[in-house]
Amino acid sequence: MMSSRQLIVARHGERVDVVFGMDWYDHSFTDQDFYKPHDLNMPNTLPMRKSGSREWNQDSPLTQIGIQQAKLVGSGLSHEGIRYSHVFCSPSFRCVQTANEIIKGSDLKLNIEPGLFEWAGWYKAYMPKWYAPQQYQQLGFPVEVNYRNVMSREELDIGESVRQHYERQDAMIRHFLDYTQTAGGNVLVVAHAASVDTCTRLLLGKPPRSDQDFIKLVRQVPYCGVAICECDQGHWEVKDTGHLTMTHHYNKSNNVASLLLD
């Protein structure tokens, strides 16, 4: 493994279903499957899904704030002089959107890797259906369609344990590092809340967290939270990312006109 390499792992930005509730779909699509946003923080438009718009229920897009968060991370990394030469991304729409905003202005391509998807244990019924790399490219995302993914959607096991999830993510990261070793350069990974830990913990020589500690950590990782690890002579260490925090106040939804009627 090459010396003085960095692994940058970022969570996706704010997601629609968390802000507007899991029933956001029911309030945002007409009976004719036409998307109509009902809040300024919702996406202006959404592309069609192969099996119908109901697929958005399992593959939430970013909010408008989420897009801005991702842009801020991109500018923040640039301002801090943190460079990367390779980008790997979870196939979730929110992750691809986030990665796209982070790298905007560069000539880098996104390598879509299903193996970076979050803990499959969250999905007891069925796994989400994602856009294929070619479809993402047709939607205007800078995706590398010739990348050969390590895992397929069908190989993700909804019965995997938390330990197995750590092992899956670690296998992905070690593959990425080996895959890019000859070319050199830093690696950026854009995925999910737990990814900042699951993609780095075993690399740092630490054991997988317990189920309880895993859940606790997931709830503490902010949108677009960034973790950076650096390798020097084969030894990985966590770097301070204090300048890459992002703080903003909660903005309650309220119809101001109704306040004036009291």
Coordinates of C-alpha atoms in Angstrom, one line a residue, residues 10-256:
A10 CA -18.7 11.5 3.6
R11 CA -22.3 10.9 4.5
H12 CA -25.1 12.1 2.1
G13 CA -27.0 15.3 2.7
E14 CA -30.4 15.9 4.2
R15 CA -33.0 13.5 2.8
V16 CA -36.6 14.2 1.9
D17 CA -38.2 11.3 3.8
V18 CA -36.7 12.2 7.1
V19 CA -37.7 15.9 6.8
F20 CA -41.2 15.4 5.5
G21 CA -42.0 11.9 6.9
M22 CA -42.1 8.5 5.4
D23 CA -45.5 9.3 3.8
W24 CA -44.0 12.2 1.9
Y25 CA -44.7 10.3 -1.3
D26 CA -48.5 10.3 -0.7
H27 CA -48.5 14.1 -0.5
S28 CA -46.2 14.7 -3.4
F29 CA -47.5 12.6 -6.3
T30 CA -50.9 12.8 -8.0
D31 CA -53.0 9.8 -9.0
Q32 CA -51.5 10.2 -12.5
D33 CA -48.0 9.8 -10.9
F34 CA -47.2 13.4 -11.5
Y35 CA -44.7 14.9 -9.0
K36 CA -45.8 18.2 -7.3
P37 CA -43.6 19.6 -4.5
H38 CA -45.4 21.1 -1.6
D39 CA -42.5 22.8 0.2
L40 CA -39.6 25.0 -1.0
N41 CA -37.2 22.5 0.5
M42 CA -38.4 19.7 -1.7
P43 CA -36.8 18.9 -5.1
N44 CA -38.2 21.0 -7.9
T45 CA -38.4 17.9 -10.2
L46 CA -37.8 14.2 -9.9
P47 CA -37.0 11.9 -12.8
M48 CA -39.2 8.9 -13.7
R49 CA -38.5 5.5 -12.2
K50 CA -38.7 2.3 -14.3
S51 CA -41.2 0.6 -12.0
G52 CA -43.1 3.8 -11.1
S53 CA -42.7 6.7 -8.7
R54 CA -43.4 4.5 -5.7
E55 CA -39.7 3.5 -5.8
W56 CA -38.9 6.9 -4.3
N57 CA -40.3 5.5 -1.0
Q58 CA -37.2 3.3 -0.7
D59 CA -34.7 5.5 -2.4
S60 CA -35.2 9.0 -1.1
P61 CA -33.8 12.1 -2.9
L62 CA -32.1 15.0 -1.2
T63 CA -33.9 18.1 -0.1
Q64 CA -32.8 21.5 -1.5
I65 CA -30.9 22.0 1.8
G66 CA -29.3 18.6 1.3
I67 CA -28.0 19.8 -2.1
Q68 CA -26.6 23.0 -0.5
Q69 CA -24.9 20.9 2.2
A70 CA -23.2 18.8 -0.4
K71 CA -22.0 21.9 -2.2
L72 CA -20.6 23.3 1.1
V73 CA -18.6 20.0 1.7
G74 CA -17.1 20.2 -1.8
S75 CA -16.0 23.8 -1.3
G76 CA -14.8 23.0 2.2
L77 CA -12.6 20.2 1.1
S78 CA -11.2 22.4 -1.6
H79 CA -10.6 25.3 0.8
E80 CA -8.8 22.9 3.2
G81 CA -6.6 21.7 0.3
I82 CA -7.9 18.1 0.5
R83 CA -7.6 16.5 -2.9
Y84 CA -8.9 13.2 -4.2
S85 CA -8.3 11.4 -7.4
H86 CA -10.9 8.6 -7.2
V87 CA -14.6 8.6 -6.1
F88 CA -16.7 5.7 -5.1
C89 CA -20.3 6.0 -4.2
S90 CA -23.3 4.1 -2.8
P91 CA -26.0 3.5 -5.5
S92 CA -28.6 5.3 -3.4
F93 CA -29.9 8.4 -5.2
R94 CA -29.2 10.7 -2.3
C95 CA -25.6 9.5 -2.3
V96 CA -25.1 10.0 -6.0
Q97 CA -26.6 13.5 -5.7
T98 CA -24.3 14.3 -2.8
A99 CA -21.2 13.0 -4.6
N100 CA -22.2 14.9 -7.7
E101 CA -22.3 18.2 -5.8
I102 CA -19.0 17.6 -4.0
I103 CA -17.0 16.9 -7.1
K104 CA -18.8 19.5 -9.3
G105 CA -16.3 21.5 -11.4
S106 CA -13.9 18.7 -11.7
D107 CA -13.4 16.1 -14.4
L108 CA -13.8 13.1 -12.0
K109 CA -16.2 10.3 -12.5
L110 CA -18.4 8.5 -9.9
N111 CA -17.8 4.8 -9.5
I112 CA -21.1 3.3 -8.3
E113 CA -20.6 0.4 -5.9
P114 CA -23.6 -1.5 -4.4
G115 CA -21.3 -2.9 -1.8
L116 CA -21.2 0.6 -0.2
F117 CA -25.0 0.5 0.6
E118 CA -25.9 0.9 4.2
W119 CA -26.6 -1.9 6.6
A120 CA -29.0 -4.3 4.9
G121 CA -30.6 -5.1 8.2
W122 CA -32.5 -1.8 8.0
Y123 CA -34.5 -3.4 5.1
K124 CA -36.5 -6.3 6.3
A125 CA -39.0 -6.4 3.4
Y126 CA -36.9 -5.9 0.3
M127 CA -33.8 -4.0 -1.0
P128 CA -34.4 -0.7 -2.8
K129 CA -34.2 -0.6 -6.6
W130 CA -31.6 1.9 -7.8
Y131 CA -30.9 3.5 -11.1
A132 CA -28.2 1.6 -13.0
P133 CA -24.9 3.5 -13.8
Q134 CA -26.0 3.9 -17.4
Q135 CA -29.3 5.4 -16.3
Y136 CA -27.5 7.8 -13.9
Q137 CA -25.4 8.9 -16.8
Q138 CA -28.4 9.6 -18.9
L139 CA -29.8 11.7 -16.1
G140 CA -26.7 13.9 -16.3
F141 CA -24.6 12.5 -13.5
P142 CA -20.8 12.0 -14.2
V143 CA -20.8 8.2 -13.7
E144 CA -18.1 5.9 -14.9
V145 CA -20.2 3.3 -16.7
N146 CA -17.2 1.0 -17.3
Y147 CA -16.5 0.5 -13.6
R148 CA -16.9 -3.2 -12.6
N149 CA -18.7 -3.2 -9.2
V150 CA -17.5 -5.7 -6.6
M151 CA -21.0 -6.6 -5.4
S152 CA -24.4 -6.6 -7.0
R153 CA -27.8 -5.6 -5.4
E154 CA -28.7 -9.3 -5.4
E155 CA -25.7 -10.2 -3.2
L156 CA -26.7 -7.9 -0.4
D157 CA -28.2 -9.9 2.4
I158 CA -31.0 -8.4 4.5
G159 CA -30.1 -10.9 7.2
E160 CA -26.5 -9.6 7.6
S161 CA -25.4 -8.8 11.1
V162 CA -23.8 -5.6 12.1
R163 CA -20.4 -7.4 12.3
Q164 CA -20.9 -8.6 8.8
H165 CA -21.7 -5.1 7.7
Y166 CA -18.4 -3.8 9.0
E167 CA -16.6 -6.7 7.2
R168 CA -18.4 -5.9 4.0
Q169 CA -17.6 -2.2 4.1
D170 CA -14.0 -3.0 5.1
A171 CA -13.7 -5.3 2.1
M172 CA -15.0 -2.6 -0.2
I173 CA -12.5 0.0 1.1
R174 CA -9.5 -2.4 0.8
H175 CA -10.6 -3.2 -2.7
F176 CA -10.8 0.5 -3.6
L177 CA -7.3 1.2 -2.2
D178 CA -5.8 -1.8 -4.1
Y179 CA -7.8 -0.9 -7.2
T180 CA -6.3 2.7 -7.2
Q181 CA -2.8 1.9 -5.8
T182 CA -1.0 2.0 -9.1
A183 CA -2.6 5.3 -10.1
G184 CA -2.1 6.7 -6.6
G185 CA -4.0 9.6 -5.1
N186 CA -6.6 9.9 -2.4
V187 CA -9.9 8.2 -2.4
L188 CA -13.3 9.8 -1.7
V189 CA -16.2 7.6 -0.6
V190 CA -19.8 9.0 -0.4
A191 CA -22.3 6.8 1.3
H192 CA -24.3 6.7 4.5
A193 CA -24.3 7.7 8.2
A194 CA -22.6 4.6 9.5
S195 CA -20.1 4.6 6.6
V196 CA -17.8 7.2 8.3
D197 CA -17.2 4.4 10.8
T198 CA -17.8 1.1 9.0
C199 CA -15.5 2.2 6.1
T200 CA -12.6 3.1 8.5
R201 CA -12.8 1.2 11.8
L202 CA -11.2 -2.1 10.7
L203 CA -8.7 -0.2 8.7
L204 CA -7.7 1.6 11.9
G205 CA -7.2 -1.8 13.6
K206 CA -10.3 -1.6 15.7
P207 CA -13.0 -4.3 16.1
P208 CA -16.5 -3.9 14.8
R209 CA -18.8 -2.1 17.2
S210 CA -21.6 -3.9 19.1
D211 CA -25.1 -3.6 17.8
Q212 CA -26.0 -1.1 20.4
D213 CA -23.0 1.1 19.9
F214 CA -23.5 0.9 16.1
I215 CA -27.1 2.3 16.4
K216 CA -25.9 5.0 18.8
L217 CA -23.2 6.1 16.4
V218 CA -25.6 6.2 13.4
R219 CA -27.8 8.7 15.3
Q220 CA -24.9 11.0 16.0
V221 CA -23.4 11.4 12.5
P222 CA -24.7 14.6 10.9
Y223 CA -25.7 15.1 7.3
C224 CA -22.6 15.4 5.1
G225 CA -20.4 14.5 8.0
V226 CA -16.9 13.9 6.9
A227 CA -14.2 11.5 8.2
I228 CA -10.6 11.5 6.9
C229 CA -8.0 8.8 7.5
E230 CA -4.4 9.0 6.4
C231 CA -2.0 6.2 5.7
D232 CA 1.7 6.7 6.3
Q233 CA 4.0 3.7 5.7
G234 CA 1.1 1.3 6.0
H235 CA -0.3 2.7 9.3
W236 CA -3.7 4.4 9.2
E237 CA -4.7 7.2 11.5
V238 CA -7.8 9.5 11.9
K239 CA -7.2 13.1 10.9
D240 CA -8.8 16.1 12.6
T241 CA -11.7 17.5 10.5
G242 CA -12.7 20.3 12.8
H243 CA -12.8 22.8 10.0
L244 CA -15.3 20.7 8.0
T245 CA -18.2 20.8 10.5
M246 CA -21.5 22.3 9.3
T247 CA -23.8 24.0 11.8
H248 CA -27.2 25.4 11.0
H249 CA -30.4 26.0 13.0
Y250 CA -33.7 24.1 12.8
N251 CA -36.2 25.9 10.7
K252 CA -39.8 25.0 11.7
S253 CA -42.4 24.6 9.0
N254 CA -45.1 27.1 9.5
N255 CA -47.6 29.0 7.3
V256 CA -46.8 32.6 8.3

